[in-house]
Every structure is written in C-alpha cells, then in structure tokens.
Short mmCIF file of C-alpha atoms in Angstrom, two decimals:
data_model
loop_
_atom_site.label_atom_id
_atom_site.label_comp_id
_atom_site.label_asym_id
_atom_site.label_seq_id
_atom_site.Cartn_x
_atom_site.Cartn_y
_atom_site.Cartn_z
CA UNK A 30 37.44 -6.02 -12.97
CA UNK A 31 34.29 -4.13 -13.82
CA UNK A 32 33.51 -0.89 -12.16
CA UNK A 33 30.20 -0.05 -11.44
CA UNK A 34 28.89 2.21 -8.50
CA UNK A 35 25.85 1.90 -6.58
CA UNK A 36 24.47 4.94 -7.68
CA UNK A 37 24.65 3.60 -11.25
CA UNK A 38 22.59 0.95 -10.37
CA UNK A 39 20.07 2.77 -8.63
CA UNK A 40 19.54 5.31 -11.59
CA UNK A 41 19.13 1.57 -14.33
CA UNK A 42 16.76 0.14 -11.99
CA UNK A 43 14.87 3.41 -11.56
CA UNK A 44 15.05 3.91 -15.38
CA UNK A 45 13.87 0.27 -15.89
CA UNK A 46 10.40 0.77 -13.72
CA UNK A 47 9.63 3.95 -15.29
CA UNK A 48 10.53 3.59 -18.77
CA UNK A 49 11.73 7.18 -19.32
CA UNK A 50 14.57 9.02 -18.59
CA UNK A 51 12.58 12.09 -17.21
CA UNK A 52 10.53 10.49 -14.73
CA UNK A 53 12.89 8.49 -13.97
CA UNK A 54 15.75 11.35 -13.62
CA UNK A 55 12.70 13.23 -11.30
CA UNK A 56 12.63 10.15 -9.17
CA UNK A 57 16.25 10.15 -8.07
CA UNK A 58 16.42 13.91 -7.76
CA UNK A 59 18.75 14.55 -10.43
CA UNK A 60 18.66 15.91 -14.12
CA UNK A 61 18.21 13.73 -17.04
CA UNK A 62 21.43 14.26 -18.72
CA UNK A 63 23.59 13.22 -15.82
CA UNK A 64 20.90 10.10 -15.87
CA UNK A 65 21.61 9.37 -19.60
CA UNK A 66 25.88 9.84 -19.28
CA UNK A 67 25.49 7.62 -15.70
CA UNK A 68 23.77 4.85 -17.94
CA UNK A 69 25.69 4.95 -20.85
CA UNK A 70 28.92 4.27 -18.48
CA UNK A 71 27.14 1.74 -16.61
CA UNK A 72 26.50 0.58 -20.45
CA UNK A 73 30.61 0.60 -21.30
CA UNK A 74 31.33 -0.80 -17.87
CA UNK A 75 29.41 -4.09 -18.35
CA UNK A 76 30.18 -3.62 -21.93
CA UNK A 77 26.91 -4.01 -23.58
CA UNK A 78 23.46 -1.93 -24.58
CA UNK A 79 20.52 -1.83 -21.38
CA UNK A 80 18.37 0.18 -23.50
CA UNK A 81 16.97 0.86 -26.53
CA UNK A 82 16.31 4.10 -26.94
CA UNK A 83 13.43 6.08 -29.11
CA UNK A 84 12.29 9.65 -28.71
CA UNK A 85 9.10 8.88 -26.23
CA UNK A 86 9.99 6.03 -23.88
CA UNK A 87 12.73 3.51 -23.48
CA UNK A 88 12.92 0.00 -23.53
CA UNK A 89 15.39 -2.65 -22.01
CA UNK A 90 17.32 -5.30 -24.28
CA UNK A 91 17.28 -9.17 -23.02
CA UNK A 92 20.25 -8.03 -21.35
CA UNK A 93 18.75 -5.09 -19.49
CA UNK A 94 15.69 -7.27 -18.58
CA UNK A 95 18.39 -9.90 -17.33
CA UNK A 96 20.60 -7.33 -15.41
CA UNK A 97 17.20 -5.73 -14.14
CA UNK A 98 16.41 -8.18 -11.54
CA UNK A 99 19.81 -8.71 -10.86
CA UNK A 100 20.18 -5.05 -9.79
CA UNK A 101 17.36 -5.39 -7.82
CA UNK A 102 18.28 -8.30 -5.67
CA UNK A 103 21.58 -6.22 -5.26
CA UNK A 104 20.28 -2.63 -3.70
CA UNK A 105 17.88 -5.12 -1.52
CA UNK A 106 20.80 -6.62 -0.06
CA UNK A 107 22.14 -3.40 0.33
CA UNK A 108 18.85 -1.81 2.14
CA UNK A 109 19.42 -4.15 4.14
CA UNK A 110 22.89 -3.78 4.95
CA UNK A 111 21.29 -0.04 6.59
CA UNK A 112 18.65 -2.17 8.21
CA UNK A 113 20.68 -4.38 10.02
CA UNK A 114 23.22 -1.59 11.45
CA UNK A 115 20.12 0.46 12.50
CA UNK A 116 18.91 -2.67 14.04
CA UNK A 117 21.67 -3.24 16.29
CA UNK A 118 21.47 0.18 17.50
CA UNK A 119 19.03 1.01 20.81
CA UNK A 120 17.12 3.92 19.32
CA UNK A 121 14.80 3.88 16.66
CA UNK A 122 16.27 6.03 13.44
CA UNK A 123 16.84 7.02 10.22
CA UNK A 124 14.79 6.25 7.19
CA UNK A 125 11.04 4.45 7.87
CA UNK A 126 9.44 3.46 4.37
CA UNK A 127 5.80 2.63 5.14
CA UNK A 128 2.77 1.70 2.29
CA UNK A 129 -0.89 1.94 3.31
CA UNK A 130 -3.85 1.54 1.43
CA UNK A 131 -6.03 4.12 0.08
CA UNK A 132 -9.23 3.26 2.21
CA UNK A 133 -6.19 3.60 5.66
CA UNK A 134 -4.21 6.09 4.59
CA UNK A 135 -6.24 9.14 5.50
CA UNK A 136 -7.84 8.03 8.52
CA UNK A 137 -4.82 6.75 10.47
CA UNK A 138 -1.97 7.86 8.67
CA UNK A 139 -1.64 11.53 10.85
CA UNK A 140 -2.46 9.87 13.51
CA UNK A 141 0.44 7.36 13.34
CA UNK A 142 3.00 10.07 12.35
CA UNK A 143 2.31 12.19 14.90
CA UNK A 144 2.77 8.99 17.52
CA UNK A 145 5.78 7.92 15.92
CA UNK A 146 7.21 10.95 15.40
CA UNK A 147 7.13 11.84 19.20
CA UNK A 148 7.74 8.39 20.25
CA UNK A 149 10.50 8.13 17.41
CA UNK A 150 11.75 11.41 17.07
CA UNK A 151 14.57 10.70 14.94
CA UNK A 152 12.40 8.47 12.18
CA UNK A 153 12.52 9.79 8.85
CA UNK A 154 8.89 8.52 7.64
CA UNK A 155 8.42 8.55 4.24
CA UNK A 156 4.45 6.91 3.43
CA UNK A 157 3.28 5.13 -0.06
CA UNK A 158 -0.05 5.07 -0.54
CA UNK A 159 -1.56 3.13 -3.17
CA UNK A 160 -3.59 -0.45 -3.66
CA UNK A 161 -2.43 -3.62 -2.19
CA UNK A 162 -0.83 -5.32 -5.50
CA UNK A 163 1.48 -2.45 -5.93
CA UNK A 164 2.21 -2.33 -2.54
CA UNK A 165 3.33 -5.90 -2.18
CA UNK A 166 5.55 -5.53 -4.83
CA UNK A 167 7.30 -2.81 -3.55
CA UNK A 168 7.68 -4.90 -0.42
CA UNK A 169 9.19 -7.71 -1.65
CA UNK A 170 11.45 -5.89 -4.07
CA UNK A 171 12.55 -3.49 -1.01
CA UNK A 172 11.46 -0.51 -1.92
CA UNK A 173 8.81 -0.29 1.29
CA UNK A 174 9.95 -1.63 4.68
CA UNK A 175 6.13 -2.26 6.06
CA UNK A 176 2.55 -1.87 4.66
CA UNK A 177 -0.48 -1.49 6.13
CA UNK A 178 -3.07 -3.39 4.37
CA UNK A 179 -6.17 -5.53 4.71
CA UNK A 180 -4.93 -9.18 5.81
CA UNK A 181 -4.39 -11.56 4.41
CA UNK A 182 -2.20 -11.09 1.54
CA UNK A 183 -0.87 -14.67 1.30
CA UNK A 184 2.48 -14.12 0.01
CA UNK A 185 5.23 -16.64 0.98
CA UNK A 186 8.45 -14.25 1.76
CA UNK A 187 5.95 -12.04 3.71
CA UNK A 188 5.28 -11.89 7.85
CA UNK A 189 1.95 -11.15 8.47
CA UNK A 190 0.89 -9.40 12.12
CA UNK A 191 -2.88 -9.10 12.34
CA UNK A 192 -3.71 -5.83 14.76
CA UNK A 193 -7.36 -5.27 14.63
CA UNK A 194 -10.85 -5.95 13.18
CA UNK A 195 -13.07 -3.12 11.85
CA UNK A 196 -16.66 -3.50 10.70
CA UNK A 197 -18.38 -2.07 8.13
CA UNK A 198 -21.25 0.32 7.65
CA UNK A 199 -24.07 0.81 5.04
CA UNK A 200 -24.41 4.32 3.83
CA UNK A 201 -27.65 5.13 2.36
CA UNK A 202 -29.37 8.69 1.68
CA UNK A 203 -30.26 10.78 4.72
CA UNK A 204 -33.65 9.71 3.78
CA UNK A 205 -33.49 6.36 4.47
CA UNK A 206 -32.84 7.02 8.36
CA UNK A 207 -34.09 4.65 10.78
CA UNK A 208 -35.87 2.30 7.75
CA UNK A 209 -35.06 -1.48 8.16
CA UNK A 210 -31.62 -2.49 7.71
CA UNK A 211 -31.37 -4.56 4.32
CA UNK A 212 -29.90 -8.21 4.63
CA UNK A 213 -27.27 -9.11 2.12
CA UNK A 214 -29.68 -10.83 -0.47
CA UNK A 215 -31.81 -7.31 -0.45
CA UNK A 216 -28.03 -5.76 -1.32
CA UNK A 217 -28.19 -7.65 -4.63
CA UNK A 218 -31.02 -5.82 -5.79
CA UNK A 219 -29.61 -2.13 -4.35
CA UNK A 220 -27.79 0.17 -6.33
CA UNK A 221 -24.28 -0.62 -5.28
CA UNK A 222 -21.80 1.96 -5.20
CA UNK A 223 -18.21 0.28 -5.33
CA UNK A 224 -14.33 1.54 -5.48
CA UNK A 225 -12.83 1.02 -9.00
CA UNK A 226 -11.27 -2.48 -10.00
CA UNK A 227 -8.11 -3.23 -7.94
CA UNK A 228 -9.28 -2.08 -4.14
CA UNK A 229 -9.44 -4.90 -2.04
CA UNK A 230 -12.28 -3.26 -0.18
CA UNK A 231 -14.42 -3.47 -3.13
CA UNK A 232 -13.98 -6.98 -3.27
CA UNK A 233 -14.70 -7.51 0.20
CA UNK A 234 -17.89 -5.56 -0.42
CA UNK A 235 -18.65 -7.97 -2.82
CA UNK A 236 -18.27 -10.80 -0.84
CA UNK A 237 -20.38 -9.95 1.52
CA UNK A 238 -23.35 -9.81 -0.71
CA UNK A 239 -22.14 -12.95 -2.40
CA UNK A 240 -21.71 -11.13 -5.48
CA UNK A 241 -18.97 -12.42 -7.82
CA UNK A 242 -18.54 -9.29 -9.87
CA UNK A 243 -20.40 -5.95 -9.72
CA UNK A 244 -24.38 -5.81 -9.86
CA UNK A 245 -26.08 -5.03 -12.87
CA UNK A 246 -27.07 -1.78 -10.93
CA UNK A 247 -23.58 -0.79 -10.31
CA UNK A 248 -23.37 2.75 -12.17
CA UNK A 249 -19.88 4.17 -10.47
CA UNK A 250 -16.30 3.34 -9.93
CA UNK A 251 -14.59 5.77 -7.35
CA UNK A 252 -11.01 5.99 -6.35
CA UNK A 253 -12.03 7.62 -3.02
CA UNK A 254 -14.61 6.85 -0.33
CA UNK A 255 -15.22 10.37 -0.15
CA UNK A 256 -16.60 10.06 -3.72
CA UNK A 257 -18.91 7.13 -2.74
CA UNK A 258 -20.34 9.06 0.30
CA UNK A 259 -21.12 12.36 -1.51
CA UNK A 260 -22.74 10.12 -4.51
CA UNK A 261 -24.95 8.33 -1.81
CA UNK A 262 -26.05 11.98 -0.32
CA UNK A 263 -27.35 13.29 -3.77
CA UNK A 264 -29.39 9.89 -3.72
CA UNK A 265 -27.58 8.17 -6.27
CA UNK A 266 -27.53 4.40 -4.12
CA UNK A 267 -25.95 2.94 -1.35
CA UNK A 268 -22.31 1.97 -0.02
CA UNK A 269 -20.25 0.58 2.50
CA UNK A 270 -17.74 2.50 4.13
CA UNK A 271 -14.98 1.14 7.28
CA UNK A 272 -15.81 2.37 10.89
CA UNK A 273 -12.50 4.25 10.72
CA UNK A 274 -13.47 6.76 7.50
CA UNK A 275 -17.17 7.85 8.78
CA UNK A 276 -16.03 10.60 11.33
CA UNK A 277 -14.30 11.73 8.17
CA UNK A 278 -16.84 11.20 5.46
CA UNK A 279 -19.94 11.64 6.69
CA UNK A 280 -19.31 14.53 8.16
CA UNK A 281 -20.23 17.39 5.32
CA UNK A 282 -23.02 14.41 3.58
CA UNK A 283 -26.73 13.86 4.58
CA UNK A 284 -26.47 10.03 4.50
CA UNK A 285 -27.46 7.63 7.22
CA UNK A 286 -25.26 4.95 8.77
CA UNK A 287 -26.62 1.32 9.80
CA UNK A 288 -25.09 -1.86 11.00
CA UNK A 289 -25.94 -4.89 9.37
CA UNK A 290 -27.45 -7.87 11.44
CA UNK A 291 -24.38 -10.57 12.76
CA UNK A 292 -22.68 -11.88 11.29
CA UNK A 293 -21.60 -8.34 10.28
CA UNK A 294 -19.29 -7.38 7.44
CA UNK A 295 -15.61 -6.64 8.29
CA UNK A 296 -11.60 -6.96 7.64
CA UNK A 297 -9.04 -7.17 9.78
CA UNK A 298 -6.03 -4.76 9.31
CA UNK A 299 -2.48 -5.89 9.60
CA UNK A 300 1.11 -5.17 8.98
CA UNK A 301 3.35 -7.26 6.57
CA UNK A 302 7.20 -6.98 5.64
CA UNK A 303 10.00 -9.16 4.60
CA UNK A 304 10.90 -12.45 6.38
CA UNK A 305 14.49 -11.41 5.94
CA UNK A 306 13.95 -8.05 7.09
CA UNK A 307 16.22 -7.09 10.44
CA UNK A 308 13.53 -4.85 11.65
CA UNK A 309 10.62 -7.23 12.32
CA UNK A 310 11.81 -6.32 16.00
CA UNK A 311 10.91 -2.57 15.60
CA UNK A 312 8.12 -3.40 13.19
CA UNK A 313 6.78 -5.17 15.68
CA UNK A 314 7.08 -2.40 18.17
CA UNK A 315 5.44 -0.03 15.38
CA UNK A 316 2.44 -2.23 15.05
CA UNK A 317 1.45 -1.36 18.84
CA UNK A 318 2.02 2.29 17.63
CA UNK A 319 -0.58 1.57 14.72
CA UNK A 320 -3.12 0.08 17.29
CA UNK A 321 -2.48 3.12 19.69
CA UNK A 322 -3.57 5.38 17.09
CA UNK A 323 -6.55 3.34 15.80
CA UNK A 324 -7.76 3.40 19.41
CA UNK A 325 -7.53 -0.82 19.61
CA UNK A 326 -5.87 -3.65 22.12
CA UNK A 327 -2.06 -4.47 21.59
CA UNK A 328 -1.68 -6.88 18.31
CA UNK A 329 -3.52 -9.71 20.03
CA UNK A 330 -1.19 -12.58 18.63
CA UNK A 331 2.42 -12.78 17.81
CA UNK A 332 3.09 -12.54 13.93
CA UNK A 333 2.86 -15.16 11.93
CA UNK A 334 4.75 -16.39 8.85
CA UNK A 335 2.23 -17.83 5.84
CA UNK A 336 4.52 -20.76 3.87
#
C-alpha cells in the first residue's frame, strides 16, 4: 500500500506550477527544506523521481507531468469534499475563494467585502485578481470557487450567471469638453490608448471600432486604467474607460467624459464557477450581493450552463 498524505500532494502540485522550491515553499507557508524532504518522500513513496533538479528552477520528469494532473484532479475532489459539508450547513462559512478582473477589482471589490462580510460574517474571503485566462484556469482546476469577469467566457464545465450591463465612456483631454462626440470610424484615426495584450477589455475596445488589432497610432500598453486616464490628461490621446472606474479615475485627471451615440459600447459582467461545484446555491445568493454593491437589479435571469 503506498502512503502518501494530502499535504504531500499539495506541496508537488504547488512545486509543479511554480517551478521552484522557494516560491513554491512561500506559497504553502512553510520553509523550503521541509518542502524538499516532503517531496523526496512523496518521491520514495510512489517510488520514482518527480523532479529534476538544477540550481535555478526545477523541472518535472514524464512521470511528474503524469502524476501532476493526477494530483490535481485529486485535491479538487477534495475541495470539494469541504464544499459540499459547508453546503449542507444553513449559514454561510468558512473559506470564499473569489477571482476578479483587473478593470473590477478595484471598483467593486470593497464594496462586495464589506456586504458580504456583514451579511456573511463568518466568510473567510480570500480575492485573486488577475486577467480572465488565468482566472479560468484556476477555476476549473479548483483553486478559485467564483470569478467575476466579463461574460462570456465560453467554457464547457463552467455556469455562467449574467448580473449586469455597463457602458463605456470615451476619455479625451479636458480640452476636448463639449466638442462632438467621435463615431467609431473617426476612432480609427484617434490615438488609441489600450490595456496591454491579454485584457479582455482591450479587446472589447477594439471591437467596437472594428479594429482587429491595435491602430497604427497606438503608442501605450497599460496594466491599469489609472495609467490610461492620467496619459489622456497630459494630452497624450484618447481611451475608454467602464462606468464603474470613472468616480475613481477621473477624479485627480483633467479629461472629459462622453457617451457615444446608440448603439453604445458595453459588456456585461457575470459570475462563473464549476458545474460540479456544491455551492452554485450560495453563489447564486452571492451574485445578488455583487449586484447590491454595483448599485444594479437582481441577476435578471437564472444561470445558465454553455455546452
């Protein structure tokens, strides 16, 4: 009979998405040479070599890679194991793993702490932030129980609750205020400011000025909407920011806001987790939480699951 523990497994697969012992040794809280000895008995237990090992990173052997995913699909189950007891219970508690995306995140995010916090008071909410991709991998391999993201995201073992739409704005230089609105062919020609590769509100930004790829204009990539603003203050060009980040951004820029003529630019924000999860019941409950704090209606259909 082997014997393996789940803690062994948790410090392989956190070893075998960072590739180094001391990141990966920071992740789970504990040093790196009670990593390395944890491994190298997982390694004698199974009775073959995870790693190969070189002074700056670490890589897995076919059998690591093999036993990766395996290990994964274990400590899901397992998560889920939690999630099903705390399911069954009447209260809402214990640990809350939520992802958001960058262009969310600091807009709603203390908002919906502070509601679920006093509405949950025994949630331990712990937040991701980071782009979509990522966080739909984390999803699926049940490292996040929810994300907030811009819908859809069109992946089969995913429910997908849409809970509001949100327009978008064109910034342009405090100058510019009260000058004609530009229509989306005039955007073509505009200096462009755009998040870097990888946001999906860049894309949609693109799409609405049926633009493939980034104009020839095009002379930044932010990480931040903050960035963008403050570039379109000093005059640099022009950008377009959600509803839900101007009270934020613009306040400290001299920029000017416009809506666009209908059919006007916007996404629609939703929540997605696992089809298998057994807390689509309170996820559900925590998506009317998410539209209380974004000042919108109640999720205005029931979710829906994309084959």
């Amino acid at each position: 009979m082997i014997n393996v523990t789940l803690r062994q497994l948790r410090y392989f697969d956190a070893l075998a998405r960072h590739g180094h012992f001391g990141r990966a040794a920071e992740s789970c809280s504990i040093s790196q040479p009670a990593l390395s000895m944890q491994i190298k008995e997982l390694e004698e237990a199974l009775g073959g070599l995870l790693l190969e090992r070189s002074a700056r990173q670490v890589a897995l052997t076919r059998f690591g890679e093999e036993l990766s995913q395996r290990v994964r699909d274990i400590l899901r189950s397992v998560d889920e194991l939690g999630d099903f007891a705390r399911a069954s219970q009447d209260r809402f508690a214990g640990r809350l793993r939520i992802g958001m995306i960058p262009t969310i995140a600091p807009y709603l995010l203390p908002k919906i702490t502070k509601n679920l916090t006093r509405m949950h008071p025994e949630l331990d909410i712990r937040v991701r932030e980071t782009m979509t991709p990522r966080l739909i991998q984390e999803l699926v391999e049940g490292r996040l129980d929810t994300a907030i993201v811009a819908l859809p995201v069109s992946e089969p073992s995913l429910t997908e609750v849409a809970l509001f739409d949100e327009k978008f704005l064109l910034v342009r230089p405090g100058s510019e205020e009260g000058t004609p609105v530009p229509s989306r062919e005039m955007m073509r020609e505009m200096r462009l400011l755009l998040l870097e590769e990888g946001h999906c509100f860049r894309d949609q930004a693109l799409s609405f000025c049926n633009m493939q790829s980034a104009p020839p204009r095009e002379m930044l990539d932010a990480n931040s909407l903050s960035t963008l603003v403050q570039m379109v203050s000093a005059g640099i060009g022009v950008t377009l920011i959600p509803e839900m980040a101007v009270p934020v951004e613009t306040r400290s820029a001299s920029v000017s806001l416009s809506r666009f003529r209908d059919p006007e630019p916007s996404r629609t924000i939703g929540m997605v987790w696992r089809k298998t999860s057994p807390l689509a019941r309170q996820l559900l409950q925590i998506s009317e939480v998410v539209c209380l704090s974004a000042g919108k209606a109640r999720p205005r259909q029931a979710a829906r699951n994309r084959a």
